[in-house]
């Protein structure tokens, strides 16, 4: 039993060494075909790991596979080191890092706990609690990354539900699904939209005007679906005692300071300034303080997500350089993909099979330079696609994992009972909307 993993690792290493030797000694008769084959294999393994969340054989997670895949692209000569570096969209990485610094300050200041105390102490019915949870999760996810909102907001919702003795499942479903819907209406609401904002060059305000009505419609539909499904659980009333939340440690100065910085980042971005510059300057300003050690902020940075992005940039660029994309085009010709219904369905399906970030990186090659509506459709549909299944987005998994640690079980059936019809309906409305504005 001890030798088995060792043998597996030795065999995997031997295969890689033999393949590298074949490449370097020119034993492949057609190097171009060989590069297509290797690039396709790297892409396939990467997508399998991203779909399952980890390797079925080795203990390699998504971030690890991103590193392995990027290394193989350069190791097999498909890309040079300089080409791999050029493939990385540095602006996306900087924006993600900067927003994580901002949210890290809000977390350390106790903002999310303070928000729960401020809002939920004035609510006395389950229906109003659900409505507040959905719209707070949606609004917060539109201005900061939704994964982080779920990470910080979910414990607050669980705490409230346990205190007032109500079934937490409908509210947690509301957090997860609303975070996806809310984040869809801006270019800073989730990682894939940050990427699309950088690649497309579409003004943030233009996208918000198009996407906000759909996000608002989605939040309303979500409330209706959950309220209908859990009508018995939501028929109760309750009272939250103010003194039960009075012991929370809140740093109001840091909350105000961080919110002002976040507001300025968003305002300057909407006015047309470069998001990379405004976000990085805001993050830098927040790091200059006398109250919090920078190490505590760095602990809240999701470096795994940054590594995933860097690796995927290199992997997809390697696939493009190898010529493999031309083979993919044979199965899905670009002229057909310019039709919004087919493009939208592909965005939803791919986002649930391989996750939304790889889906965006693959589908971007189908979008003509001047076709803004397809970029907007990709941003919105790849995000709301996260509500189709429980594995559709990282935000869903974060909520379910935190709930599981608190002894709260949410099954895939419970999730899909609401998520599947909601996503189908909202996607249909969105496709019709984009056809109308095109």
PDB file of N, CA and C in Angstrom, residues 360-411:
ATOM      1  N   UNK A 360     -15.064  30.960 -20.116  1.00  0.00           N
ATOM      2  CA  UNK A 360     -14.855  32.302 -20.673  1.00  0.00           C
ATOM      3  C   UNK A 360     -13.584  32.336 -21.517  1.00  0.00           C
ATOM      4  N   UNK A 361     -12.511  31.729 -21.038  1.00  0.00           N
ATOM      5  CA  UNK A 361     -11.249  31.745 -21.767  1.00  0.00           C
ATOM      6  C   UNK A 361     -11.351  30.998 -23.093  1.00  0.00           C
ATOM      7  N   UNK A 362     -12.205  29.977 -23.151  1.00  0.00           N
ATOM      8  CA  UNK A 362     -12.397  29.232 -24.389  1.00  0.00           C
ATOM      9  C   UNK A 362     -13.326  29.959 -25.354  1.00  0.00           C
ATOM     10  N   UNK A 363     -14.414  30.506 -24.823  1.00  0.00           N
ATOM     11  CA  UNK A 363     -15.423  31.117 -25.686  1.00  0.00           C
ATOM     12  C   UNK A 363     -15.030  32.500 -26.198  1.00  0.00           C
ATOM     13  N   UNK A 364     -14.039  33.119 -25.583  1.00  0.00           N
ATOM     14  CA  UNK A 364     -13.671  34.475 -26.026  1.00  0.00           C
ATOM     15  C   UNK A 364     -13.173  34.489 -27.469  1.00  0.00           C
ATOM     16  N   UNK A 365     -12.651  33.362 -27.947  1.00  0.00           N
ATOM     17  CA  UNK A 365     -12.138  33.307 -29.317  1.00  0.00           C
ATOM     18  C   UNK A 365     -13.258  33.304 -30.355  1.00  0.00           C
ATOM     19  N   UNK A 366     -14.490  33.100 -29.906  1.00  0.00           N
ATOM     20  CA  UNK A 366     -15.631  33.128 -30.821  1.00  0.00           C
ATOM     21  C   UNK A 366     -16.242  34.516 -30.951  1.00  0.00           C
ATOM     22  N   UNK A 367     -15.750  35.467 -30.160  1.00  0.00           N
ATOM     23  CA  UNK A 367     -16.374  36.793 -30.140  1.00  0.00           C
ATOM     24  C   UNK A 367     -15.601  37.759 -31.023  1.00  0.00           C
ATOM     25  N   UNK A 368     -16.227  38.313 -32.063  1.00  0.00           N
ATOM     26  CA  UNK A 368     -15.557  39.331 -32.885  1.00  0.00           C
ATOM     27  C   UNK A 368     -15.186  40.549 -32.049  1.00  0.00           C
ATOM     28  N   UNK A 369     -14.183  41.270 -32.499  1.00  0.00           N
ATOM     29  CA  UNK A 369     -13.655  42.404 -31.732  1.00  0.00           C
ATOM     30  C   UNK A 369     -14.722  43.440 -31.418  1.00  0.00           C
ATOM     31  N   UNK A 370     -15.608  43.718 -32.383  1.00  0.00           N
ATOM     32  CA  UNK A 370     -16.582  44.798 -32.220  1.00  0.00           C
ATOM     33  C   UNK A 370     -17.946  44.309 -31.736  1.00  0.00           C
ATOM     34  N   UNK A 371     -18.053  43.056 -31.319  1.00  0.00           N
ATOM     35  CA  UNK A 371     -19.350  42.490 -30.921  1.00  0.00           C
ATOM     36  C   UNK A 371     -19.518  42.587 -29.401  1.00  0.00           C
ATOM     37  N   UNK A 372     -19.949  43.750 -28.930  1.00  0.00           N
ATOM     38  CA  UNK A 372     -20.072  43.977 -27.494  1.00  0.00           C
ATOM     39  C   UNK A 372     -21.176  43.141 -26.863  1.00  0.00           C
ATOM     40  N   UNK A 373     -22.256  42.906 -27.584  1.00  0.00           N
ATOM     41  CA  UNK A 373     -23.385  42.189 -27.003  1.00  0.00           C
ATOM     42  C   UNK A 373     -22.999  40.758 -26.619  1.00  0.00           C
ATOM     43  N   UNK A 374     -22.159  40.120 -27.425  1.00  0.00           N
ATOM     44  CA  UNK A 374     -21.727  38.760 -27.089  1.00  0.00           C
ATOM     45  C   UNK A 374     -20.867  38.757 -25.829  1.00  0.00           C
ATOM     46  N   UNK A 375     -20.020  39.759 -25.665  1.00  0.00           N
ATOM     47  CA  UNK A 375     -19.242  39.880 -24.424  1.00  0.00           C
ATOM     48  C   UNK A 375     -20.178  40.049 -23.223  1.00  0.00           C
ATOM     49  N   UNK A 376     -21.179  40.905 -23.387  1.00  0.00           N
ATOM     50  CA  UNK A 376     -22.130  41.140 -22.299  1.00  0.00           C
ATOM     51  C   UNK A 376     -22.926  39.877 -21.987  1.00  0.00           C
ATOM     52  N   UNK A 377     -23.346  39.170 -23.028  1.00  0.00           N
ATOM     53  CA  UNK A 377     -24.083  37.919 -22.824  1.00  0.00           C
ATOM     54  C   UNK A 377     -23.218  36.878 -22.121  1.00  0.00           C
ATOM     55  N   UNK A 378     -21.942  36.819 -22.508  1.00  0.00           N
ATOM     56  CA  UNK A 378     -21.023  35.868 -21.874  1.00  0.00           C
ATOM     57  C   UNK A 378     -20.843  36.190 -20.395  1.00  0.00           C
ATOM     58  N   UNK A 379     -20.692  37.474 -20.071  1.00  0.00           N
ATOM     59  CA  UNK A 379     -20.509  37.879 -18.676  1.00  0.00           C
ATOM     60  C   UNK A 379     -21.707  37.499 -17.819  1.00  0.00           C
ATOM     61  N   UNK A 380     -22.901  37.779 -18.321  1.00  0.00           N
ATOM     62  CA  UNK A 380     -24.100  37.519 -17.525  1.00  0.00           C
ATOM     63  C   UNK A 380     -24.461  36.037 -17.481  1.00  0.00           C
ATOM     64  N   UNK A 381     -24.456  35.384 -18.643  1.00  0.00           N
ATOM     65  CA  UNK A 381     -24.918  33.990 -18.705  1.00  0.00           C
ATOM     66  C   UNK A 381     -23.938  33.020 -18.053  1.00  0.00           C
ATOM     67  N   UNK A 382     -22.640  33.268 -18.186  1.00  0.00           N
ATOM     68  CA  UNK A 382     -21.668  32.380 -17.540  1.00  0.00           C
ATOM     69  C   UNK A 382     -21.739  32.496 -16.021  1.00  0.00           C
ATOM     70  N   UNK A 383     -22.274  33.612 -15.536  1.00  0.00           N
ATOM     71  CA  UNK A 383     -22.395  33.809 -14.087  1.00  0.00           C
ATOM     72  C   UNK A 383     -23.684  33.213 -13.536  1.00  0.00           C
ATOM     73  N   UNK A 384     -24.815  33.530 -14.162  1.00  0.00           N
ATOM     74  CA  UNK A 384     -26.076  32.972 -13.658  1.00  0.00           C
ATOM     75  C   UNK A 384     -26.141  31.462 -13.905  1.00  0.00           C
ATOM     76  N   UNK A 385     -25.285  30.969 -14.810  1.00  0.00           N
ATOM     77  CA  UNK A 385     -25.199  29.522 -15.031  1.00  0.00           C
ATOM     78  C   UNK A 385     -24.758  28.799 -13.772  1.00  0.00           C
ATOM     79  N   UNK A 386     -24.107  29.533 -12.868  1.00  0.00           N
ATOM     80  CA  UNK A 386     -23.664  28.943 -11.610  1.00  0.00           C
ATOM     81  C   UNK A 386     -24.789  28.440 -10.738  1.00  0.00           C
ATOM     82  N   UNK A 387     -26.014  28.874 -11.012  1.00  0.00           N
ATOM     83  CA  UNK A 387     -27.165  28.434 -10.214  1.00  0.00           C
ATOM     84  C   UNK A 387     -27.842  27.183 -10.766  1.00  0.00           C
ATOM     85  N   UNK A 388     -27.364  26.692 -11.902  1.00  0.00           N
ATOM     86  CA  UNK A 388     -28.003  25.531 -12.521  1.00  0.00           C
ATOM     87  C   UNK A 388     -27.855  24.283 -11.649  1.00  0.00           C
ATOM     88  N   UNK A 389     -26.647  24.042 -11.152  1.00  0.00           N
ATOM     89  CA  UNK A 389     -26.379  22.900 -10.272  1.00  0.00           C
ATOM     90  C   UNK A 389     -25.567  23.372  -9.077  1.00  0.00           C
ATOM     91  N   UNK A 390     -25.470  22.533  -8.081  1.00  0.00           N
ATOM     92  CA  UNK A 390     -24.736  22.896  -6.870  1.00  0.00           C
ATOM     93  C   UNK A 390     -23.242  23.051  -7.147  1.00  0.00           C
ATOM     94  N   UNK A 391     -22.746  22.389  -8.214  1.00  0.00           N
ATOM     95  CA  UNK A 391     -21.336  22.484  -8.564  1.00  0.00           C
ATOM     96  C   UNK A 391     -21.072  23.560  -9.605  1.00  0.00           C
ATOM     97  N   UNK A 392     -22.068  24.376  -9.905  1.00  0.00           N
ATOM     98  CA  UNK A 392     -21.943  25.361 -10.966  1.00  0.00           C
ATOM     99  C   UNK A 392     -21.041  26.528 -10.645  1.00  0.00           C
ATOM    100  N   UNK A 393     -20.807  26.808  -9.371  1.00  0.00           N
ATOM    101  CA  UNK A 393     -19.922  27.914  -9.001  1.00  0.00           C
ATOM    102  C   UNK A 393     -19.245  27.630  -7.674  1.00  0.00           C
ATOM    103  N   UNK A 394     -18.107  28.265  -7.483  1.00  0.00           N
ATOM    104  CA  UNK A 394     -17.366  28.123  -6.224  1.00  0.00           C
ATOM    105  C   UNK A 394     -18.183  28.709  -5.075  1.00  0.00           C
ATOM    106  N   UNK A 395     -18.951  29.764  -5.361  1.00  0.00           N
ATOM    107  CA  UNK A 395     -19.773  30.396  -4.326  1.00  0.00           C
ATOM    108  C   UNK A 395     -20.735  29.389  -3.698  1.00  0.00           C
ATOM    109  N   UNK A 396     -21.371  28.555  -4.532  1.00  0.00           N
ATOM    110  CA  UNK A 396     -22.274  27.524  -4.018  1.00  0.00           C
ATOM    111  C   UNK A 396     -21.556  26.587  -3.060  1.00  0.00           C
ATOM    112  N   UNK A 397     -20.376  26.123  -3.476  1.00  0.00           N
ATOM    113  CA  UNK A 397     -19.621  25.158  -2.679  1.00  0.00           C
ATOM    114  C   UNK A 397     -19.158  25.767  -1.359  1.00  0.00           C
ATOM    115  N   UNK A 398     -18.821  27.066  -1.396  1.00  0.00           N
ATOM    116  CA  UNK A 398     -18.414  27.746  -0.159  1.00  0.00           C
ATOM    117  C   UNK A 398     -19.554  27.745   0.851  1.00  0.00           C
ATOM    118  N   UNK A 399     -20.752  28.097   0.398  1.00  0.00           N
ATOM    119  CA  UNK A 399     -21.923  28.138   1.286  1.00  0.00           C
ATOM    120  C   UNK A 399     -22.218  26.752   1.846  1.00  0.00           C
ATOM    121  N   UNK A 400     -22.211  25.736   0.990  1.00  0.00           N
ATOM    122  CA  UNK A 400     -22.530  24.379   1.431  1.00  0.00           C
ATOM    123  C   UNK A 400     -21.482  23.840   2.393  1.00  0.00           C
ATOM    124  N   UNK A 401     -20.217  24.183   2.153  1.00  0.00           N
ATOM    125  CA  UNK A 401     -19.147  23.691   3.031  1.00  0.00           C
ATOM    126  C   UNK A 401     -19.235  24.334   4.409  1.00  0.00           C
ATOM    127  N   UNK A 402     -19.495  25.641   4.462  1.00  0.00           N
ATOM    128  CA  UNK A 402     -19.639  26.321   5.758  1.00  0.00           C
ATOM    129  C   UNK A 402     -20.850  25.775   6.500  1.00  0.00           C
ATOM    130  N   UNK A 403     -21.946  25.548   5.775  1.00  0.00           N
ATOM    131  CA  UNK A 403     -23.154  24.988   6.395  1.00  0.00           C
ATOM    132  C   UNK A 403     -22.889  23.590   6.932  1.00  0.00           C
ATOM    133  N   UNK A 404     -22.151  22.795   6.194  1.00  0.00           N
ATOM    134  CA  UNK A 404     -21.842  21.424   6.616  1.00  0.00           C
ATOM    135  C   UNK A 404     -21.060  21.406   7.920  1.00  0.00           C
ATOM    136  N   UNK A 405     -20.118  22.339   8.067  1.00  0.00           N
ATOM    137  CA  UNK A 405     -19.328  22.420   9.297  1.00  0.00           C
ATOM    138  C   UNK A 405     -20.190  22.793  10.495  1.00  0.00           C
ATOM    139  N   UNK A 406     -21.327  23.444  10.241  1.00  0.00           N
ATOM    140  CA  UNK A 406     -22.254  23.819  11.312  1.00  0.00           C
ATOM    141  C   UNK A 406     -23.353  22.767  11.499  1.00  0.00           C
ATOM    142  N   UNK A 407     -23.210  21.635  10.828  1.00  0.00           N
ATOM    143  CA  UNK A 407     -24.197  20.558  10.957  1.00  0.00           C
ATOM    144  C   UNK A 407     -25.451  20.765  10.131  1.00  0.00           C
ATOM    145  N   UNK A 408     -25.398  21.657   9.141  1.00  0.00           N
ATOM    146  CA  UNK A 408     -26.553  21.943   8.282  1.00  0.00           C
ATOM    147  C   UNK A 408     -26.316  21.295   6.921  1.00  0.00           C
ATOM    148  N   UNK A 409     -27.179  20.368   6.542  1.00  0.00           N
ATOM    149  CA  UNK A 409     -27.002  19.640   5.292  1.00  0.00           C
ATOM    150  C   UNK A 409     -27.927  20.185   4.212  1.00  0.00           C
ATOM    151  N   UNK A 410     -27.320  20.528   3.087  1.00  0.00           N
ATOM    152  CA  UNK A 410     -28.086  20.966   1.913  1.00  0.00           C
ATOM    153  C   UNK A 410     -27.767  20.001   0.785  1.00  0.00           C
ATOM    154  N   UNK A 411     -28.750  19.278   0.307  1.00  0.00           N
ATOM    155  CA  UNK A 411     -28.528  18.262  -0.726  1.00  0.00           C
ATOM    156  C   UNK A 411     -28.574  18.877  -2.122  1.00  0.00           C
TER     157      UNK A 411
END
